mmCIF file with all atom_site columns, C-alpha atoms in Angstrom:
data_model
loop_
_atom_site.group_PDB
_atom_site.id
_atom_site.type_symbol
_atom_site.label_atom_id
_atom_site.label_alt_id
_atom_site.label_comp_id
_atom_site.label_asym_id
_atom_site.label_entity_id
_atom_site.label_seq_id
_atom_site.pdbx_PDB_ins_code
_atom_site.Cartn_x
_atom_site.Cartn_y
_atom_site.Cartn_z
_atom_site.occupancy
_atom_site.B_iso_or_equiv
_atom_site.pdbx_formal_charge
_atom_site.auth_seq_id
_atom_site.auth_comp_id
_atom_site.auth_asym_id
_atom_site.auth_atom_id
_atom_site.pdbx_PDB_model_num
ATOM 1   C CA . MET A 1 1   ? 0.283   5.287  12.480  1.00 49.00 ? 1   MET A CA 1
ATOM 2   C CA . SER A 1 2   ? -2.815  4.177  10.558  1.00 53.00 ? 2   SER A CA 1
ATOM 3   C CA . PHE A 1 3   ? -2.587  3.951  6.752   1.00 62.00 ? 3   PHE A CA 1
ATOM 4   C CA . LYS A 1 4   ? -5.485  4.050  4.283   1.00 82.00 ? 4   LYS A CA 1
ATOM 5   C CA . CYS A 1 5   ? -3.782  1.534  1.884   1.00 93.00 ? 5   CYS A CA 1
ATOM 6   C CA . LYS A 1 6   ? -1.574  -1.532 2.367   1.00 95.00 ? 6   LYS A CA 1
ATOM 7   C CA . LYS A 1 7   ? 0.605   -1.291 -0.784  1.00 97.00 ? 7   LYS A CA 1
ATOM 8   C CA . VAL A 1 8   ? 1.085   1.952  -2.758  1.00 97.00 ? 8   VAL A CA 1
ATOM 9   C CA . ALA A 1 9   ? 2.993   2.147  -6.079  1.00 98.00 ? 9   ALA A CA 1
ATOM 10  C CA . VAL A 1 10  ? 5.037   5.000  -7.494  1.00 97.00 ? 10  VAL A CA 1
ATOM 11  C CA . GLY A 1 11  ? 7.296   5.035  -10.509 1.00 96.00 ? 11  GLY A CA 1
ATOM 12  C CA . GLY A 1 12  ? 9.729   7.228  -12.376 1.00 94.00 ? 12  GLY A CA 1
ATOM 13  C CA . THR A 1 13  ? 13.178  7.472  -13.853 1.00 93.00 ? 13  THR A CA 1
ATOM 14  C CA . PHE A 1 14  ? 14.511  9.196  -10.735 1.00 95.00 ? 14  PHE A CA 1
ATOM 15  C CA . ASP A 1 15  ? 17.472  10.673 -12.561 1.00 93.00 ? 15  ASP A CA 1
ATOM 16  C CA . HIS A 1 16  ? 18.815  13.459 -10.282 1.00 92.00 ? 16  HIS A CA 1
ATOM 17  C CA . LEU A 1 17  ? 16.546  12.668 -7.286  1.00 95.00 ? 17  LEU A CA 1
ATOM 18  C CA . HIS A 1 18  ? 14.871  16.030 -6.824  1.00 95.00 ? 18  HIS A CA 1
ATOM 19  C CA . ILE A 1 19  ? 12.234  17.626 -4.532  1.00 95.00 ? 19  ILE A CA 1
ATOM 20  C CA . GLY A 1 20  ? 9.507   16.587 -6.998  1.00 94.00 ? 20  GLY A CA 1
ATOM 21  C CA . HIS A 1 21  ? 10.453  12.917 -6.726  1.00 95.00 ? 21  HIS A CA 1
ATOM 22  C CA . LYS A 1 22  ? 10.717  13.239 -2.961  1.00 96.00 ? 22  LYS A CA 1
ATOM 23  C CA . ALA A 1 23  ? 7.228   14.636 -2.836  1.00 95.00 ? 23  ALA A CA 1
ATOM 24  C CA . LEU A 1 24  ? 5.955   11.619 -4.822  1.00 95.00 ? 24  LEU A CA 1
ATOM 25  C CA . LEU A 1 25  ? 7.840   9.200  -2.536  1.00 96.00 ? 25  LEU A CA 1
ATOM 26  C CA . LYS A 1 26  ? 6.715   10.933 0.673   1.00 95.00 ? 26  LYS A CA 1
ATOM 27  C CA . THR A 1 27  ? 3.108   10.805 -0.457  1.00 96.00 ? 27  THR A CA 1
ATOM 28  C CA . ALA A 1 28  ? 3.430   7.082  -1.139  1.00 96.00 ? 28  ALA A CA 1
ATOM 29  C CA . PHE A 1 29  ? 4.959   6.338  2.245   1.00 95.00 ? 29  PHE A CA 1
ATOM 30  C CA . GLU A 1 30  ? 2.390   8.485  3.998   1.00 94.00 ? 30  GLU A CA 1
ATOM 31  C CA . SER A 1 31  ? -0.490  6.680  2.127   1.00 95.00 ? 31  SER A CA 1
ATOM 32  C CA . GLY A 1 32  ? 0.500   3.059  2.555   1.00 94.00 ? 32  GLY A CA 1
ATOM 33  C CA . GLU A 1 33  ? 2.020   0.519  4.790   1.00 94.00 ? 33  GLU A CA 1
ATOM 34  C CA . SER A 1 34  ? 4.508   -0.452 2.117   1.00 95.00 ? 34  SER A CA 1
ATOM 35  C CA . ALA A 1 35  ? 5.583   1.069  -1.140  1.00 96.00 ? 35  ALA A CA 1
ATOM 36  C CA . LEU A 1 36  ? 6.427   -0.481 -4.433  1.00 97.00 ? 36  LEU A CA 1
ATOM 37  C CA . ILE A 1 37  ? 8.793   1.788  -6.433  1.00 98.00 ? 37  ILE A CA 1
ATOM 38  C CA . GLY A 1 38  ? 9.289   1.275  -10.088 1.00 97.00 ? 38  GLY A CA 1
ATOM 39  C CA . VAL A 1 39  ? 12.515  2.732  -11.523 1.00 97.00 ? 39  VAL A CA 1
ATOM 40  C CA . SER A 1 40  ? 12.884  2.997  -15.289 1.00 96.00 ? 40  SER A CA 1
ATOM 41  C CA . SER A 1 41  ? 15.735  0.824  -16.599 1.00 97.00 ? 41  SER A CA 1
ATOM 42  C CA . ASP A 1 42  ? 18.429  2.395  -18.652 1.00 96.00 ? 42  ASP A CA 1
ATOM 43  C CA . ASP A 1 43  ? 17.137  0.728  -21.811 1.00 96.00 ? 43  ASP A CA 1
ATOM 44  C CA . PHE A 1 44  ? 13.501  1.848  -21.153 1.00 96.00 ? 44  PHE A CA 1
ATOM 45  C CA . ALA A 1 45  ? 14.568  5.408  -20.459 1.00 93.00 ? 45  ALA A CA 1
ATOM 46  C CA . LYS A 1 46  ? 16.470  5.410  -23.655 1.00 92.00 ? 46  LYS A CA 1
ATOM 47  C CA . LYS A 1 47  ? 13.394  4.186  -25.569 1.00 93.00 ? 47  LYS A CA 1
ATOM 48  C CA . LEU A 1 48  ? 11.422  7.103  -24.059 1.00 88.00 ? 48  LEU A CA 1
ATOM 49  C CA . GLY A 1 49  ? 14.081  9.462  -25.350 1.00 84.00 ? 49  GLY A CA 1
ATOM 50  C CA . LYS A 1 50  ? 15.372  10.421 -21.979 1.00 83.00 ? 50  LYS A CA 1
ATOM 51  C CA . GLY A 1 51  ? 19.000  11.318 -21.794 1.00 82.00 ? 51  GLY A CA 1
ATOM 52  C CA . LEU A 1 52  ? 20.102  10.090 -18.394 1.00 89.00 ? 52  LEU A CA 1
ATOM 53  C CA . ASP A 1 53  ? 23.058  11.425 -16.479 1.00 90.00 ? 53  ASP A CA 1
ATOM 54  C CA . GLN A 1 54  ? 22.878  8.573  -14.004 1.00 93.00 ? 54  GLN A CA 1
ATOM 55  C CA . LYS A 1 55  ? 22.912  4.814  -14.609 1.00 96.00 ? 55  LYS A CA 1
ATOM 56  C CA . PHE A 1 56  ? 20.172  2.630  -13.070 1.00 97.00 ? 56  PHE A CA 1
ATOM 57  C CA . GLU A 1 57  ? 22.377  1.426  -10.244 1.00 97.00 ? 57  GLU A CA 1
ATOM 58  C CA . VAL A 1 58  ? 23.285  4.990  -9.187  1.00 97.00 ? 58  VAL A CA 1
ATOM 59  C CA . ARG A 1 59  ? 19.622  6.065  -9.317  1.00 97.00 ? 59  ARG A CA 1
ATOM 60  C CA . VAL A 1 60  ? 18.565  3.134  -7.202  1.00 98.00 ? 60  VAL A CA 1
ATOM 61  C CA . LYS A 1 61  ? 21.300  3.683  -4.664  1.00 97.00 ? 61  LYS A CA 1
ATOM 62  C CA . ARG A 1 62  ? 20.434  7.279  -4.309  1.00 96.00 ? 62  ARG A CA 1
ATOM 63  C CA . LEU A 1 63  ? 16.808  6.323  -3.894  1.00 96.00 ? 63  LEU A CA 1
ATOM 64  C CA . LYS A 1 64  ? 17.613  3.727  -1.219  1.00 97.00 ? 64  LYS A CA 1
ATOM 65  C CA . ASN A 1 65  ? 19.713  6.234  0.719   1.00 96.00 ? 65  ASN A CA 1
ATOM 66  C CA . PHE A 1 66  ? 16.980  8.802  0.662   1.00 96.00 ? 66  PHE A CA 1
ATOM 67  C CA . LEU A 1 67  ? 14.301  6.306  1.728   1.00 96.00 ? 67  LEU A CA 1
ATOM 68  C CA . ASP A 1 68  ? 16.361  4.725  4.490   1.00 95.00 ? 68  ASP A CA 1
ATOM 69  C CA . SER A 1 69  ? 17.186  8.194  5.919   1.00 95.00 ? 69  SER A CA 1
ATOM 70  C CA . ILE A 1 70  ? 13.612  9.520  5.825   1.00 93.00 ? 70  ILE A CA 1
ATOM 71  C CA . PHE A 1 71  ? 11.631  6.349  6.335   1.00 92.00 ? 71  PHE A CA 1
ATOM 72  C CA . PRO A 1 72  ? 13.848  4.051  8.461   1.00 92.00 ? 72  PRO A CA 1
ATOM 73  C CA . ASN A 1 73  ? 12.340  0.580  9.081   1.00 89.00 ? 73  ASN A CA 1
ATOM 74  C CA . ARG A 1 74  ? 9.582   1.068  6.481   1.00 92.00 ? 74  ARG A CA 1
ATOM 75  C CA . ARG A 1 75  ? 8.942   -1.658 3.904   1.00 94.00 ? 75  ARG A CA 1
ATOM 76  C CA . TYR A 1 76  ? 9.454   -0.989 0.254   1.00 96.00 ? 76  TYR A CA 1
ATOM 77  C CA . GLU A 1 77  ? 10.411  -2.883 -2.951  1.00 96.00 ? 77  GLU A CA 1
ATOM 78  C CA . ILE A 1 78  ? 12.197  -1.451 -5.895  1.00 97.00 ? 78  ILE A CA 1
ATOM 79  C CA . HIS A 1 79  ? 11.572  -2.858 -9.366  1.00 97.00 ? 79  HIS A CA 1
ATOM 80  C CA . SER A 1 80  ? 13.169  -2.144 -12.627 1.00 98.00 ? 80  SER A CA 1
ATOM 81  C CA . LEU A 1 81  ? 10.630  -0.887 -15.206 1.00 97.00 ? 81  LEU A CA 1
ATOM 82  C CA . ASN A 1 82  ? 10.995  -2.057 -18.809 1.00 97.00 ? 82  ASN A CA 1
ATOM 83  C CA . ASP A 1 83  ? 7.577   -0.585 -19.781 1.00 96.00 ? 83  ASP A CA 1
ATOM 84  C CA . HIS A 1 84  ? 5.098   2.033  -18.484 1.00 95.00 ? 84  HIS A CA 1
ATOM 85  C CA . PHE A 1 85  ? 3.420   -0.222 -16.029 1.00 96.00 ? 85  PHE A CA 1
ATOM 86  C CA . GLY A 1 86  ? 5.669   -2.885 -14.469 1.00 95.00 ? 86  GLY A CA 1
ATOM 87  C CA . PRO A 1 87  ? 4.049   -4.641 -11.491 1.00 96.00 ? 87  PRO A CA 1
ATOM 88  C CA . ILE A 1 88  ? 1.004   -2.414 -11.289 1.00 97.00 ? 88  ILE A CA 1
ATOM 89  C CA . ILE A 1 89  ? -0.862  -4.429 -13.951 1.00 96.00 ? 89  ILE A CA 1
ATOM 90  C CA . ILE A 1 90  ? 0.203   -7.859 -12.746 1.00 95.00 ? 90  ILE A CA 1
ATOM 91  C CA . ASP A 1 91  ? 0.100   -7.513 -8.902  1.00 96.00 ? 91  ASP A CA 1
ATOM 92  C CA . LYS A 1 92  ? -3.545  -7.488 -7.746  1.00 95.00 ? 92  LYS A CA 1
ATOM 93  C CA . ASN A 1 93  ? -2.454  -6.651 -4.211  1.00 95.00 ? 93  ASN A CA 1
ATOM 94  C CA . ILE A 1 94  ? -1.464  -3.011 -5.066  1.00 97.00 ? 94  ILE A CA 1
ATOM 95  C CA . ASP A 1 95  ? -4.030  -0.657 -3.677  1.00 97.00 ? 95  ASP A CA 1
ATOM 96  C CA . ALA A 1 96  ? -3.074  2.779  -4.943  1.00 97.00 ? 96  ALA A CA 1
ATOM 97  C CA . ILE A 1 97  ? -0.612  4.701  -7.133  1.00 97.00 ? 97  ILE A CA 1
ATOM 98  C CA . VAL A 1 98  ? 0.818   8.199  -6.612  1.00 97.00 ? 98  VAL A CA 1
ATOM 99  C CA . VAL A 1 99  ? 1.223   10.222 -9.768  1.00 96.00 ? 99  VAL A CA 1
ATOM 100 C CA . SER A 1 100 ? 1.797   13.765 -10.906 1.00 93.00 ? 100 SER A CA 1
ATOM 101 C CA . GLU A 1 101 ? -0.338  15.501 -13.575 1.00 92.00 ? 101 GLU A CA 1
ATOM 102 C CA . GLU A 1 102 ? 2.275   14.465 -16.118 1.00 89.00 ? 102 GLU A CA 1
ATOM 103 C CA . THR A 1 103 ? 1.682   10.685 -15.432 1.00 92.00 ? 103 THR A CA 1
ATOM 104 C CA . LEU A 1 104 ? -2.061  10.706 -14.554 1.00 95.00 ? 104 LEU A CA 1
ATOM 105 C CA . SER A 1 105 ? -3.067  9.331  -17.975 1.00 95.00 ? 105 SER A CA 1
ATOM 106 C CA . ARG A 1 106 ? -0.783  6.348  -17.508 1.00 95.00 ? 106 ARG A CA 1
ATOM 107 C CA . ALA A 1 107 ? -2.484  5.549  -14.118 1.00 97.00 ? 107 ALA A CA 1
ATOM 108 C CA . ASN A 1 108 ? -5.854  5.588  -15.878 1.00 97.00 ? 108 ASN A CA 1
ATOM 109 C CA . GLU A 1 109 ? -4.597  3.399  -18.572 1.00 97.00 ? 109 GLU A CA 1
ATOM 110 C CA . ALA A 1 110 ? -3.204  0.958  -15.960 1.00 97.00 ? 110 ALA A CA 1
ATOM 111 C CA . ASN A 1 111 ? -6.646  0.837  -14.299 1.00 98.00 ? 111 ASN A CA 1
ATOM 112 C CA . GLU A 1 112 ? -8.192  -0.144 -17.691 1.00 97.00 ? 112 GLU A CA 1
ATOM 113 C CA . LEU A 1 113 ? -5.708  -2.910 -18.014 1.00 97.00 ? 113 LEU A CA 1
ATOM 114 C CA . ARG A 1 114 ? -6.338  -4.027 -14.412 1.00 97.00 ? 114 ARG A CA 1
ATOM 115 C CA . LYS A 1 115 ? -10.071 -3.961 -14.962 1.00 96.00 ? 115 LYS A CA 1
ATOM 116 C CA . ALA A 1 116 ? -9.648  -6.247 -18.094 1.00 96.00 ? 116 ALA A CA 1
ATOM 117 C CA . LYS A 1 117 ? -7.856  -8.801 -15.846 1.00 95.00 ? 117 LYS A CA 1
ATOM 118 C CA . GLY A 1 118 ? -10.501 -8.550 -13.126 1.00 96.00 ? 118 GLY A CA 1
ATOM 119 C CA . PHE A 1 119 ? -8.365  -6.695 -10.663 1.00 97.00 ? 119 PHE A CA 1
ATOM 120 C CA . LYS A 1 120 ? -9.714  -3.884 -8.496  1.00 96.00 ? 120 LYS A CA 1
ATOM 121 C CA . PRO A 1 121 ? -8.789  -0.388 -9.846  1.00 97.00 ? 121 PRO A CA 1
ATOM 122 C CA . LEU A 1 122 ? -5.934  1.398  -8.145  1.00 97.00 ? 122 LEU A CA 1
ATOM 123 C CA . LYS A 1 123 ? -6.832  4.455  -6.064  1.00 96.00 ? 123 LYS A CA 1
ATOM 124 C CA . VAL A 1 124 ? -5.096  7.343  -7.908  1.00 97.00 ? 124 VAL A CA 1
ATOM 125 C CA . ILE A 1 125 ? -3.404  9.835  -5.556  1.00 96.00 ? 125 ILE A CA 1
ATOM 126 C CA . LEU A 1 126 ? -2.544  13.000 -7.501  1.00 96.00 ? 126 LEU A CA 1
ATOM 127 C CA . ILE A 1 127 ? 0.171   15.276 -6.135  1.00 96.00 ? 127 ILE A CA 1
ATOM 128 C CA . ASP A 1 128 ? 0.531   18.885 -7.063  1.00 94.00 ? 128 ASP A CA 1
ATOM 129 C CA . THR A 1 129 ? 3.159   19.962 -9.514  1.00 93.00 ? 129 THR A CA 1
ATOM 130 C CA . VAL A 1 130 ? 6.291   21.004 -7.780  1.00 95.00 ? 130 VAL A CA 1
ATOM 131 C CA . PHE A 1 131 ? 7.764   24.225 -9.063  1.00 95.00 ? 131 PHE A CA 1
ATOM 132 C CA . ALA A 1 132 ? 11.272  25.580 -9.063  1.00 96.00 ? 132 ALA A CA 1
ATOM 133 C CA . ASP A 1 133 ? 12.166  29.005 -7.747  1.00 95.00 ? 133 ASP A CA 1
ATOM 134 C CA . ASP A 1 134 ? 11.524  30.469 -11.172 1.00 95.00 ? 134 ASP A CA 1
ATOM 135 C CA . ARG A 1 135 ? 7.918   29.238 -10.994 1.00 95.00 ? 135 ARG A CA 1
ATOM 136 C CA . LEU A 1 136 ? 8.391   26.744 -13.846 1.00 94.00 ? 136 LEU A CA 1
ATOM 137 C CA . PRO A 1 137 ? 7.723   23.020 -13.243 1.00 94.00 ? 137 PRO A CA 1
ATOM 138 C CA . LEU A 1 138 ? 10.754  21.174 -11.775 1.00 93.00 ? 138 LEU A CA 1
ATOM 139 C CA . SER A 1 139 ? 12.057  18.333 -13.804 1.00 91.00 ? 139 SER A CA 1
ATOM 140 C CA . SER A 1 140 ? 15.240  16.143 -14.235 1.00 90.00 ? 140 SER A CA 1
ATOM 141 C CA . THR A 1 141 ? 15.558  17.606 -17.797 1.00 89.00 ? 141 THR A CA 1
ATOM 142 C CA . ARG A 1 142 ? 15.855  21.084 -16.407 1.00 93.00 ? 142 ARG A CA 1
ATOM 143 C CA . ILE A 1 143 ? 18.515  19.824 -13.942 1.00 93.00 ? 143 ILE A CA 1
ATOM 144 C CA . ARG A 1 144 ? 20.355  18.069 -16.815 1.00 91.00 ? 144 ARG A CA 1
ATOM 145 C CA . ASN A 1 145 ? 20.264  21.297 -18.732 1.00 91.00 ? 145 ASN A CA 1
ATOM 146 C CA . LYS A 1 146 ? 21.814  23.036 -15.757 1.00 93.00 ? 146 LYS A CA 1
ATOM 147 C CA . GLU A 1 147 ? 18.855  25.495 -15.395 1.00 94.00 ? 147 GLU A CA 1
ATOM 148 C CA . ILE A 1 148 ? 18.120  24.488 -11.777 1.00 96.00 ? 148 ILE A CA 1
ATOM 149 C CA . ASP A 1 149 ? 19.548  22.243 -9.096  1.00 95.00 ? 149 ASP A CA 1
ATOM 150 C CA . GLU A 1 150 ? 17.815  19.265 -7.387  1.00 95.00 ? 150 GLU A CA 1
ATOM 151 C CA . GLU A 1 151 ? 16.207  21.656 -4.831  1.00 95.00 ? 151 GLU A CA 1
ATOM 152 C CA . GLY A 1 152 ? 14.645  23.769 -7.604  1.00 95.00 ? 152 GLY A CA 1
ATOM 153 C CA . HIS A 1 153 ? 17.065  26.732 -7.143  1.00 96.00 ? 153 HIS A CA 1
ATOM 154 C CA . LYS A 1 154 ? 18.110  28.589 -10.283 1.00 93.00 ? 154 LYS A CA 1
ATOM 155 C CA . ILE A 1 155 ? 21.630  28.027 -11.340 1.00 90.00 ? 155 ILE A CA 1
ATOM 156 C CA . ARG A 1 156 ? 23.336  31.281 -12.257 1.00 74.00 ? 156 ARG A CA 1
#
């Protein structure tokens, strides 16, 4: 398999690992030889006003289980995020970042910060919004509110 990029970054809270998260992760693994995955720390998620159902350790364990089952023998690193950017503004060896429409502005901001440091800009890979069965965007918030499940199916 030939990859366009060596190292691809992706980040999120990954509370209730859902099909939208999986689309982000799959795109990162399909685009690069290795993936750098930032997971929001519990403290950072709290600062963002996100009410988490799952602690950091649980989110990381679920993430590893998913990645190891779908992408066995692939290289990846998981980093705790304590801000919006984490390693993407300090690691000059990251080639690309996978984002959704919701986080596109942060990728652009990261590229400005990288430019100021003399780093090459990240290639921005934008994925389509993933919708639940009810045609509304899928989100961990909607799952926490028990509107939908992790597969995007309406909860009755």
